[in-house]
């Protein structure tokens, strides 16, 4: 998969350069993916004396972990009041305990690895009824929470505050975690693409050839699990989210986590600028403007974020440093899916907007599974919790989404590729029907099959990111058809 070109503020455009796979091998544990889940498992297994290899398609942090805003919070994305109602008090308390455990683990490992980690309060801004229901639910599961006045200069007069949440430097954490895992015996290889799996026998392609990795246990840490059952993928709703990093005068913005309950919602955190070479400045990270992957983008989400931030921080001068987008995956019942697939390989997905916490949780659970030990909270997050009669996730996205999906496959007048300016793309009228066309900056016309290589759904052109996006299961392709994010594994097919 081709990584998204603009990573989060913690990641430079330069990336790690580790060796690639150069031989066949047999290992106790093979981990696919070097994001937060995969490297968490690699380090914990290495600490336990279990030899593991991490197979990364690109480089450390090239996937979803590299496009985060790195909020560390035990409060799930879904309202806790809804979770208490749907799960019951006991299971909701288990969920809270699992999330708190993951936050504590991140704090402990960050301190051991000498990675910047700051404990801060997390605020929810919203309507009084929502705040009161969340307060009651969070208190019932054991959270330390209160309703009060958010720090200045936030314009809201009232908010809900969860104490002792956190922010950290995710890029530094990944580097330090990988380095310690290697010191303890783990092997991490980059540019190693897992192209096929026959049980625990993996076929891996690298620049040096095609090799076989035979493992006793396989952990799939690609967020969207490769080789997944389509019914599992239908439980997931893929969403695009956008983020800005802006320099502000030091001390002018509160050092908190914060989100509102608008639709689409917004989220905020601070990064101390001095730690990133910005003397006398802090860095505000502000995100939101979410929409379903594969849905046409109207206007610029980044400019809308800037406008909203001006209302959050009135009279605070800002200087734009970076803007990026990422992809979130949510599950209808508000919890991640963590467990084994049909071939007894362990995976985690559906981390929604709390990926730092839930990816860590999934990595810890995968470690216990790979060691043959009892896995805490397994019954809570199991893929087997869904009833066969439930409506697939992609149909739960609303009538408008389904209507658009159906309409895209119906006959309608298409433009000619002659209408495309350099740098533009779109579905056009080809010689044998529809074509996904892109005109390069040099004027060359590329024409590709407009169907997603995962399940055959028609792709749309995303002019903001210059990608081909799939509304069915969230695959994204670069303008030239290379895979940027799964579950698709193979590039778009050129048209003759």
Short mmCIF file of C-alpha atoms in Angstrom, two decimals:
data_model
loop_
_atom_site.label_atom_id
_atom_site.label_comp_id
_atom_site.label_asym_id
_atom_site.label_seq_id
_atom_site.Cartn_x
_atom_site.Cartn_y
_atom_site.Cartn_z
CA UNK A 1 0.00 0.00 0.00
CA UNK A 2 1.30 3.45 -0.87
CA UNK A 3 1.48 5.56 2.30
CA UNK A 4 -0.33 8.89 2.38
CA UNK A 5 2.17 11.55 1.35
CA UNK A 6 1.64 14.03 4.20
CA UNK A 7 2.02 12.38 7.62
CA UNK A 8 1.09 13.78 11.03
CA UNK A 9 3.19 16.55 12.57
CA UNK A 10 5.35 14.11 14.61
CA UNK A 11 6.61 12.36 11.47
CA UNK A 12 9.15 13.89 9.12
CA UNK A 13 9.06 13.23 5.40
CA UNK A 14 12.21 11.17 5.95
CA UNK A 15 11.40 7.73 7.27
CA UNK A 16 13.07 4.72 8.82
CA UNK A 17 15.29 2.56 6.65
CA UNK A 18 15.48 -0.94 8.04
CA UNK A 19 16.61 -4.06 6.15
CA UNK A 20 14.09 -5.90 4.00
CA UNK A 21 13.35 -9.63 4.02
CA UNK A 22 16.11 -11.63 2.31
CA UNK A 23 15.39 -15.28 3.17
CA UNK A 24 12.82 -17.90 4.00
CA UNK A 25 12.40 -18.39 7.71
CA UNK A 26 10.40 -20.09 10.42
CA UNK A 27 9.46 -18.15 13.57
CA UNK A 28 7.24 -18.56 16.61
CA UNK A 29 5.32 -15.35 15.80
CA UNK A 30 4.94 -13.29 12.62
CA UNK A 31 3.41 -9.82 12.92
CA UNK A 32 2.05 -8.09 9.81
CA UNK A 33 2.29 -4.31 10.17
CA UNK A 34 4.66 -1.97 12.04
CA UNK A 35 2.16 0.48 13.46
CA UNK A 36 1.26 0.87 17.12
CA UNK A 37 -0.53 -2.47 17.51
CA UNK A 38 2.19 -4.46 15.76
CA UNK A 39 5.14 -2.86 17.53
CA UNK A 40 3.40 -3.08 20.92
CA UNK A 41 3.06 -6.83 20.41
CA UNK A 42 6.64 -7.12 19.14
CA UNK A 43 8.08 -5.41 22.20
CA UNK A 44 5.95 -7.28 24.73
CA UNK A 45 6.70 -10.64 23.11
CA UNK A 46 10.41 -9.83 23.07
CA UNK A 47 10.30 -8.88 26.74
CA UNK A 48 8.73 -12.30 27.39
CA UNK A 49 11.48 -14.07 25.44
CA UNK A 50 9.32 -14.95 22.42
CA UNK A 51 11.02 -14.46 19.05
CA UNK A 52 8.95 -12.49 16.53
CA UNK A 53 9.37 -10.92 13.13
CA UNK A 54 7.50 -7.80 12.04
CA UNK A 55 6.71 -7.62 8.31
CA UNK A 56 6.08 -4.02 7.23
CA UNK A 57 4.93 -3.20 3.73
CA UNK A 58 6.57 0.23 3.72
CA UNK A 59 8.23 1.63 6.83
CA UNK A 60 7.46 2.07 10.52
CA UNK A 61 4.35 4.22 10.99
CA UNK A 62 3.51 4.44 7.28
CA UNK A 63 -0.13 3.44 7.79
CA UNK A 64 -2.94 4.75 9.98
CA UNK A 65 -0.66 5.25 13.01
CA UNK A 66 1.30 7.84 11.02
CA UNK A 67 -1.81 9.95 10.43
CA UNK A 68 -3.12 10.22 13.96
CA UNK A 69 -3.53 13.20 16.28
CA UNK A 70 -2.30 11.00 19.15
CA UNK A 71 -5.00 11.57 21.75
CA UNK A 72 -4.60 9.08 24.59
CA UNK A 73 -7.93 8.65 26.35
CA UNK A 74 -9.89 5.94 28.11
CA UNK A 75 -13.24 7.41 27.06
CA UNK A 76 -14.49 5.59 23.94
CA UNK A 77 -15.67 7.45 20.85
CA UNK A 78 -19.20 6.16 21.34
CA UNK A 79 -21.13 7.89 24.16
CA UNK A 80 -20.64 5.95 27.39
CA UNK A 81 -24.34 6.43 28.13
CA UNK A 82 -25.16 4.49 24.96
CA UNK A 83 -22.63 1.78 25.82
CA UNK A 84 -24.00 1.33 29.33
CA UNK A 85 -27.46 1.00 27.82
CA UNK A 86 -26.48 -1.47 25.07
CA UNK A 87 -23.84 -3.52 26.90
CA UNK A 88 -25.11 -3.39 30.45
CA UNK A 89 -23.30 -1.96 33.46
CA UNK A 90 -20.87 -4.88 33.92
CA UNK A 91 -19.59 -5.00 30.33
CA UNK A 92 -19.38 -1.21 30.12
CA UNK A 93 -17.23 -1.26 33.27
CA UNK A 94 -15.03 -3.94 31.67
CA UNK A 95 -14.59 -1.72 28.60
CA UNK A 96 -13.57 1.21 30.77
CA UNK A 97 -11.12 -0.98 32.71
CA UNK A 98 -9.56 -2.25 29.47
CA UNK A 99 -9.13 1.28 28.14
CA UNK A 100 -7.64 2.55 31.40
CA UNK A 101 -5.20 -0.36 31.37
CA UNK A 102 -4.03 0.57 27.88
CA UNK A 103 -3.53 4.22 28.86
CA UNK A 104 -1.53 3.14 31.92
CA UNK A 105 0.59 0.86 29.73
CA UNK A 106 1.39 3.70 27.34
CA UNK A 107 2.41 5.89 30.26
CA UNK A 108 4.62 3.21 31.80
CA UNK A 109 6.36 2.31 28.54
CA UNK A 110 6.79 5.98 27.57
CA UNK A 111 8.55 6.67 30.85
CA UNK A 112 10.76 3.59 30.43
CA UNK A 113 11.60 4.53 26.84
CA UNK A 114 12.14 8.22 27.68
CA UNK A 115 9.38 9.35 25.31
CA UNK A 116 7.56 12.67 25.99
CA UNK A 117 4.21 11.87 27.62
CA UNK A 118 1.96 14.47 29.23
CA UNK A 119 -0.97 13.81 31.56
CA UNK A 120 -3.80 16.25 30.81
CA UNK A 121 -7.54 16.51 31.31
CA UNK A 122 -9.93 15.64 28.47
CA UNK A 123 -12.98 17.85 27.93
CA UNK A 124 -16.23 17.21 26.09
CA UNK A 125 -18.13 20.30 24.98
CA UNK A 126 -21.82 19.77 24.31
CA UNK A 127 -25.42 20.25 25.22
CA UNK A 128 -26.40 20.03 28.87
CA UNK A 129 -28.49 16.87 28.46
CA UNK A 130 -25.60 15.08 26.73
CA UNK A 131 -23.11 16.16 29.37
CA UNK A 132 -25.34 15.04 32.23
CA UNK A 133 -26.01 11.62 30.70
CA UNK A 134 -22.29 11.10 30.06
CA UNK A 135 -21.43 12.20 33.58
CA UNK A 136 -23.79 9.63 35.07
CA UNK A 137 -22.57 6.85 32.80
CA UNK A 138 -18.86 7.57 33.32
CA UNK A 139 -19.27 7.75 37.08
CA UNK A 140 -21.03 4.37 36.98
CA UNK A 141 -18.00 2.69 35.36
CA UNK A 142 -15.50 4.26 37.76
CA UNK A 143 -14.21 7.31 35.85
CA UNK A 144 -12.91 10.40 37.61
CA UNK A 145 -15.08 13.01 35.93
CA UNK A 146 -16.92 16.25 36.62
CA UNK A 147 -18.87 19.01 34.87
CA UNK A 148 -17.29 22.44 35.04
CA UNK A 149 -16.03 25.46 33.10
CA UNK A 150 -13.51 24.65 30.32
CA UNK A 151 -10.20 26.53 30.40
CA UNK A 152 -9.99 29.93 28.71
CA UNK A 153 -10.14 30.99 25.96
CA UNK A 154 -12.55 28.20 24.90
CA UNK A 155 -15.92 29.87 24.30
CA UNK A 156 -18.17 27.23 25.93
CA UNK A 157 -19.35 27.92 29.47
CA UNK A 158 -19.77 24.29 30.46
CA UNK A 159 -18.13 20.99 29.66
CA UNK A 160 -17.49 17.51 30.97
CA UNK A 161 -13.95 16.79 32.12
CA UNK A 162 -12.32 13.37 32.43
CA UNK A 163 -9.24 13.65 34.60
CA UNK A 164 -5.78 12.21 33.89
CA UNK A 165 -5.89 11.45 30.19
CA UNK A 166 -2.81 12.07 28.05
CA UNK A 167 -0.96 13.20 24.94
CA UNK A 168 2.35 11.90 23.65
CA UNK A 169 4.83 11.87 20.76
CA UNK A 170 3.68 8.88 18.72
CA UNK A 171 6.58 8.96 16.26
CA UNK A 172 9.18 8.90 19.02
CA UNK A 173 7.23 6.15 20.80
CA UNK A 174 7.24 3.96 17.68
CA UNK A 175 10.97 4.50 17.13
CA UNK A 176 11.83 3.73 20.74
CA UNK A 177 9.52 0.71 20.88
CA UNK A 178 10.99 -0.73 17.69
CA UNK A 179 14.56 -0.14 18.87
CA UNK A 180 14.01 -1.88 22.20
CA UNK A 181 12.17 -4.76 20.57
CA UNK A 182 15.13 -5.26 18.23
CA UNK A 183 17.59 -5.12 21.13
CA UNK A 184 15.60 -7.90 22.80
CA UNK A 185 15.66 -10.12 19.72
CA UNK A 186 12.76 -9.10 17.49
CA UNK A 187 13.38 -8.73 13.78
CA UNK A 188 11.70 -5.86 11.91
CA UNK A 189 11.85 -5.80 8.12
CA UNK A 190 10.54 -3.10 5.79
CA UNK A 191 9.46 -3.18 2.15
CA UNK A 192 8.15 -6.68 2.90
CA UNK A 193 4.70 -7.18 1.36
CA UNK A 194 2.62 -10.15 2.51
CA UNK A 195 0.87 -11.16 -0.70
CA UNK A 196 -0.76 -14.41 0.35
CA UNK A 197 -1.47 -16.52 3.41
CA UNK A 198 -2.14 -20.22 3.64
CA UNK A 199 -2.96 -20.55 7.29
CA UNK A 200 0.20 -19.43 9.07
CA UNK A 201 2.37 -19.83 5.98
CA UNK A 202 2.94 -16.35 4.55
CA UNK A 203 4.18 -15.46 1.08
CA UNK A 204 6.22 -12.27 1.28
CA UNK A 205 7.53 -10.16 -1.58
CA UNK A 206 10.53 -7.89 -1.03
CA UNK A 207 12.94 -6.07 -3.35
CA UNK A 208 15.20 -9.13 -3.03
CA UNK A 209 12.62 -11.68 -4.15
CA UNK A 210 9.71 -13.75 -2.92
CA UNK A 211 10.10 -15.63 0.36
CA UNK A 212 8.11 -17.79 2.74
CA UNK A 213 7.62 -17.08 6.43
CA UNK A 214 6.25 -20.01 8.40
CA UNK A 215 4.95 -19.02 11.83
CA UNK A 216 3.40 -20.84 14.74
CA UNK A 217 1.21 -17.75 15.35
CA UNK A 218 0.30 -14.84 13.08
CA UNK A 219 -0.80 -11.39 14.29
CA UNK A 220 -2.43 -9.14 11.69
CA UNK A 221 -1.78 -5.56 12.80
CA UNK A 222 -2.81 -3.68 9.65
CA UNK A 223 -5.88 -2.04 11.25
CA UNK A 224 -8.05 -3.25 8.39
CA UNK A 225 -7.13 -6.93 8.55
CA UNK A 226 -5.69 -8.33 5.35
CA UNK A 227 -7.26 -11.57 4.11
CA UNK A 228 -10.37 -10.79 6.19
CA UNK A 229 -13.75 -12.42 5.71
CA UNK A 230 -15.95 -9.95 3.75
CA UNK A 231 -18.65 -10.33 6.40
CA UNK A 232 -16.22 -8.93 8.96
CA UNK A 233 -15.38 -5.95 6.76
CA UNK A 234 -19.09 -5.22 6.40
CA UNK A 235 -19.13 -4.55 10.14
CA UNK A 236 -16.79 -1.59 9.65
CA UNK A 237 -17.59 1.97 8.63
CA UNK A 238 -14.59 3.76 7.06
CA UNK A 239 -14.39 7.51 7.64
CA UNK A 240 -12.00 10.21 6.47
CA UNK A 241 -10.85 12.73 9.06
CA UNK A 242 -8.70 15.84 8.66
CA UNK A 243 -6.21 17.61 10.91
CA UNK A 244 -4.17 20.79 11.12
CA UNK A 245 -1.06 21.64 13.11
CA UNK A 246 -0.68 25.35 13.84
CA UNK A 247 1.91 27.30 15.82
CA UNK A 248 0.50 29.63 18.48
CA UNK A 249 2.23 31.88 21.02
CA UNK A 250 3.44 29.87 24.00
CA UNK A 251 0.82 29.74 26.76
CA UNK A 252 -1.99 31.17 24.62
CA UNK A 253 -3.87 27.88 24.22
CA UNK A 254 -4.89 25.41 26.94
CA UNK A 255 -2.96 22.16 27.37
CA UNK A 256 -5.89 19.77 27.29
CA UNK A 257 -7.63 17.24 25.08
CA UNK A 258 -10.99 18.49 23.89
CA UNK A 259 -13.81 17.58 21.53
CA UNK A 260 -17.32 18.84 20.83
CA UNK A 261 -20.52 17.02 19.95
CA UNK A 262 -21.19 18.79 16.68
CA UNK A 263 -21.89 16.89 13.45
CA UNK A 264 -19.28 16.67 12.07
CA UNK A 265 -17.42 16.96 15.34
CA UNK A 266 -14.05 18.57 16.12
CA UNK A 267 -11.14 17.58 18.35
CA UNK A 268 -8.21 19.47 19.82
CA UNK A 269 -4.94 18.93 21.63
CA UNK A 270 -1.70 20.78 22.29
CA UNK A 271 1.93 19.90 21.67
CA UNK A 272 4.59 21.87 23.52
CA UNK A 273 6.45 23.64 20.76
CA UNK A 274 9.79 23.64 22.54
CA UNK A 275 9.97 19.88 22.13
CA UNK A 276 9.73 20.29 18.36
CA UNK A 277 12.11 23.20 17.87
CA UNK A 278 9.53 25.98 18.10
CA UNK A 279 10.93 28.33 20.72
CA UNK A 280 8.29 30.52 22.39
CA UNK A 281 5.51 28.69 20.57
CA UNK A 282 3.14 25.81 21.19
CA UNK A 283 1.49 23.69 18.53
CA UNK A 284 -2.28 23.34 18.37
CA UNK A 285 -3.53 20.19 16.65
CA UNK A 286 -7.12 20.53 15.53
CA UNK A 287 -9.11 17.97 13.59
CA UNK A 288 -12.52 16.87 12.41
CA UNK A 289 -14.78 17.45 9.39
CA UNK A 290 -15.21 13.67 9.13
CA UNK A 291 -17.13 12.09 6.26
CA UNK A 292 -17.62 8.57 4.94
CA UNK A 293 -14.77 7.32 2.76
CA UNK A 294 -15.91 7.36 -0.85
CA UNK A 295 -18.21 10.33 -0.30
CA UNK A 296 -17.49 13.39 -2.47
CA UNK A 297 -15.80 16.18 -0.54
CA UNK A 298 -17.55 19.56 -0.67
CA UNK A 299 -15.26 22.49 -0.13
CA UNK A 300 -11.99 22.29 1.79
CA UNK A 301 -12.18 20.51 5.16
CA UNK A 302 -8.92 22.21 6.14
CA UNK A 303 -10.26 25.71 5.61
CA UNK A 304 -13.42 24.80 7.54
CA UNK A 305 -11.23 23.59 10.40
CA UNK A 306 -9.30 26.86 10.43
CA UNK A 307 -12.55 28.80 10.58
CA UNK A 308 -13.87 26.70 13.47
CA UNK A 309 -10.60 26.96 15.39
CA UNK A 310 -10.87 30.76 15.26
CA UNK A 311 -14.11 30.41 17.21
CA UNK A 312 -12.49 28.04 19.70
CA UNK A 313 -9.45 30.27 20.21
CA UNK A 314 -10.60 33.83 19.49
CA UNK A 315 -7.85 36.43 19.30
CA UNK A 316 -5.11 33.78 19.28
CA UNK A 317 -2.75 34.23 16.33
CA UNK A 318 -1.97 31.05 14.41
CA UNK A 319 0.57 29.95 11.81
CA UNK A 320 -0.16 26.85 9.74
CA UNK A 321 2.55 24.18 9.94
CA UNK A 322 0.98 21.12 8.38
CA UNK A 323 -2.31 19.58 7.29
CA UNK A 324 -3.05 15.89 6.80
CA UNK A 325 -5.85 13.37 6.63
CA UNK A 326 -6.36 9.92 8.06
CA UNK A 327 -8.86 7.10 7.94
CA UNK A 328 -10.91 5.90 10.91
CA UNK A 329 -12.86 2.66 11.16
CA UNK A 330 -15.84 2.35 13.46
CA UNK A 331 -18.13 -0.51 14.43
CA UNK A 332 -21.87 -0.06 14.90
CA UNK A 333 -21.84 -1.19 18.54
CA UNK A 334 -19.13 1.33 19.47
CA UNK A 335 -16.40 -1.19 20.35
CA UNK A 336 -13.34 -2.48 18.51
CA UNK A 337 -13.19 -6.00 17.10
CA UNK A 338 -10.24 -7.91 18.53
CA UNK A 339 -9.74 -11.65 18.23
CA UNK A 340 -9.01 -14.47 15.80
CA UNK A 341 -10.14 -14.76 12.18
CA UNK A 342 -11.41 -17.86 10.40
CA UNK A 343 -7.83 -19.19 10.15
CA UNK A 344 -6.90 -18.62 13.81
CA UNK A 345 -4.83 -15.50 13.11
CA UNK A 346 -5.16 -12.66 15.63
CA UNK A 347 -6.23 -9.16 14.54
CA UNK A 348 -7.64 -5.87 15.80
CA UNK A 349 -9.77 -3.34 13.95
CA UNK A 350 -12.47 -0.71 14.43
CA UNK A 351 -10.42 1.55 16.72
CA UNK A 352 -12.46 4.64 15.72
CA UNK A 353 -11.08 7.94 17.06
CA UNK A 354 -9.27 6.35 20.02
CA UNK A 355 -6.71 4.42 18.02
CA UNK A 356 -3.77 5.08 20.32
CA UNK A 357 -5.58 3.46 23.23
CA UNK A 358 -7.31 0.63 21.39
CA UNK A 359 -4.35 -0.28 19.16
CA UNK A 360 -2.26 -0.60 22.32
CA UNK A 361 -5.00 -2.71 23.90
CA UNK A 362 -5.12 -4.95 20.81
CA UNK A 363 -1.33 -5.34 20.85
CA UNK A 364 -1.38 -6.38 24.51
CA UNK A 365 -4.20 -8.86 23.92
CA UNK A 366 -2.40 -10.27 20.87
CA UNK A 367 0.70 -10.79 23.00
CA UNK A 368 -1.18 -12.90 25.53
CA UNK A 369 -2.80 -14.92 22.73
CA UNK A 370 0.54 -15.54 21.01
CA UNK A 371 1.99 -16.78 24.29
CA UNK A 372 -0.86 -19.23 24.69
CA UNK A 373 -2.18 -17.49 27.78
CA UNK A 374 -5.70 -16.48 28.77
CA UNK A 375 -6.57 -13.21 27.02
CA UNK A 376 -8.30 -10.61 29.21
CA UNK A 377 -11.49 -9.05 27.82
CA UNK A 378 -11.55 -11.49 24.90
CA UNK A 379 -15.27 -12.20 25.23
CA UNK A 380 -16.01 -8.48 25.23
CA UNK A 381 -14.26 -7.68 21.93
CA UNK A 382 -14.65 -11.00 20.11
CA UNK A 383 -15.59 -11.00 16.41
CA UNK A 384 -18.16 -13.66 17.31
CA UNK A 385 -20.35 -11.20 19.24
CA UNK A 386 -22.45 -10.24 16.21
CA UNK A 387 -25.71 -11.96 15.34
CA UNK A 388 -26.02 -13.28 11.79
CA UNK A 389 -29.26 -11.34 11.37
CA UNK A 390 -27.64 -7.92 11.97
CA UNK A 391 -27.61 -5.43 9.10
CA UNK A 392 -24.11 -5.12 7.54
CA UNK A 393 -22.20 -2.01 8.52
CA UNK A 394 -22.09 -0.47 5.05
CA UNK A 395 -25.91 -0.49 4.94
CA UNK A 396 -26.08 1.30 8.28
CA UNK A 397 -24.48 4.43 6.84
CA UNK A 398 -27.82 5.83 5.80
CA UNK A 399 -30.15 5.92 2.84
CA UNK A 400 -28.19 8.70 1.14
CA UNK A 401 -24.98 6.67 1.09
CA UNK A 402 -26.69 3.56 -0.28
CA UNK A 403 -28.55 5.63 -2.89
CA UNK A 404 -25.30 7.24 -4.06
CA UNK A 405 -23.61 3.84 -4.20
CA UNK A 406 -26.37 2.40 -6.37
CA UNK A 407 -26.57 5.50 -8.55
CA UNK A 408 -22.85 5.34 -9.32
CA UNK A 409 -23.43 2.03 -11.07
CA UNK A 410 -26.36 3.20 -13.17
CA UNK A 411 -25.93 4.49 -16.74
CA UNK A 412 -25.39 8.24 -16.90
CA UNK A 413 -23.64 10.71 -19.15
CA UNK A 414 -19.92 10.83 -18.52
CA UNK A 415 -17.41 13.49 -19.49
CA UNK A 416 -14.60 12.88 -21.92
CA UNK A 417 -11.03 12.54 -20.67
CA UNK A 418 -10.29 15.63 -22.78
CA UNK A 419 -11.93 17.68 -20.04
CA UNK A 420 -9.28 16.73 -17.46
CA UNK A 421 -6.66 19.34 -16.65
CA UNK A 422 -3.16 18.27 -15.51
CA UNK A 423 -3.38 16.93 -11.96
CA UNK A 424 -7.09 16.14 -12.24
CA UNK A 425 -8.94 12.84 -12.31
CA UNK A 426 -12.42 11.46 -12.64
CA UNK A 427 -14.66 8.74 -14.02
CA UNK A 428 -14.85 9.37 -17.76
CA UNK A 429 -16.18 7.84 -20.95
CA UNK A 430 -13.65 5.30 -22.19
CA UNK A 431 -13.46 3.30 -25.40
CA UNK A 432 -15.11 0.26 -23.79
CA UNK A 433 -17.20 1.98 -21.09
CA UNK A 434 -16.23 3.72 -17.88
CA UNK A 435 -12.63 4.53 -17.10
CA UNK A 436 -10.92 5.98 -14.04
CA UNK A 437 -8.77 8.61 -15.73
CA UNK A 438 -6.00 10.78 -14.34
CA UNK A 439 -3.95 13.34 -16.23
CA UNK A 440 -0.46 13.72 -14.79
CA UNK A 441 1.14 17.10 -14.26
CA UNK A 442 3.17 16.47 -17.41
CA UNK A 443 -0.04 15.88 -19.39
CA UNK A 444 0.08 12.08 -19.72
CA UNK A 445 -3.32 10.39 -19.48
CA UNK A 446 -3.64 7.27 -17.32
CA UNK A 447 -6.78 5.16 -17.69
CA UNK A 448 -7.61 2.47 -15.14
CA UNK A 449 -10.43 0.08 -14.39
CA UNK A 450 -12.77 2.09 -12.10
CA UNK A 451 -13.64 -0.95 -9.96
CA UNK A 452 -12.03 -1.54 -6.58
CA UNK A 453 -9.77 -4.58 -6.67
CA UNK A 454 -11.11 -5.75 -3.33
CA UNK A 455 -14.83 -6.33 -3.99
CA UNK A 456 -15.54 -4.62 -7.31
CA UNK A 457 -17.35 -1.49 -6.09
CA UNK A 458 -16.99 1.60 -8.26
CA UNK A 459 -14.40 4.10 -7.07
CA UNK A 460 -14.76 7.87 -6.89
CA UNK A 461 -12.10 10.51 -7.48
CA UNK A 462 -11.09 12.42 -4.34
CA UNK A 463 -9.71 15.69 -5.68
CA UNK A 464 -8.54 16.85 -2.24
CA UNK A 465 -6.11 13.96 -1.72
CA UNK A 466 -5.76 12.94 -5.40
CA UNK A 467 -6.94 9.43 -4.63
CA UNK A 468 -9.45 6.88 -5.85
CA UNK A 469 -11.68 6.01 -2.89
CA UNK A 470 -14.05 3.08 -2.34
CA UNK A 471 -17.27 3.70 -0.45
CA UNK A 472 -17.95 0.01 0.23
CA UNK A 473 -15.04 -1.06 2.43
CA UNK A 474 -12.77 1.99 2.50
CA UNK A 475 -9.91 1.05 0.18
CA UNK A 476 -8.00 3.99 -1.23
CA UNK A 477 -5.71 4.12 -4.27
CA UNK A 478 -3.22 6.76 -5.39
CA UNK A 479 -3.81 8.60 -8.64
CA UNK A 480 -1.75 6.02 -10.56
CA UNK A 481 -3.73 3.14 -9.05
CA UNK A 482 -1.33 1.93 -6.33
CA UNK A 483 -2.96 0.82 -3.06
CA UNK A 484 -2.80 3.44 -0.33
CA UNK A 485 -4.97 1.70 2.26
CA UNK A 486 -6.77 -1.63 2.39
CA UNK A 487 -8.52 -3.94 2.51
CA UNK A 488 -7.55 -4.02 -1.20
CA UNK A 489 -4.18 -5.67 -1.77
CA UNK A 490 -3.64 -5.26 -5.52
CA UNK A 491 -3.39 -2.07 -7.61
CA UNK A 492 -6.09 -0.85 -9.95
CA UNK A 493 -5.89 -2.52 -13.36
CA UNK A 494 -4.73 -0.50 -16.37
CA UNK A 495 -7.11 -0.35 -19.31
CA UNK A 496 -5.69 -1.38 -22.64
#
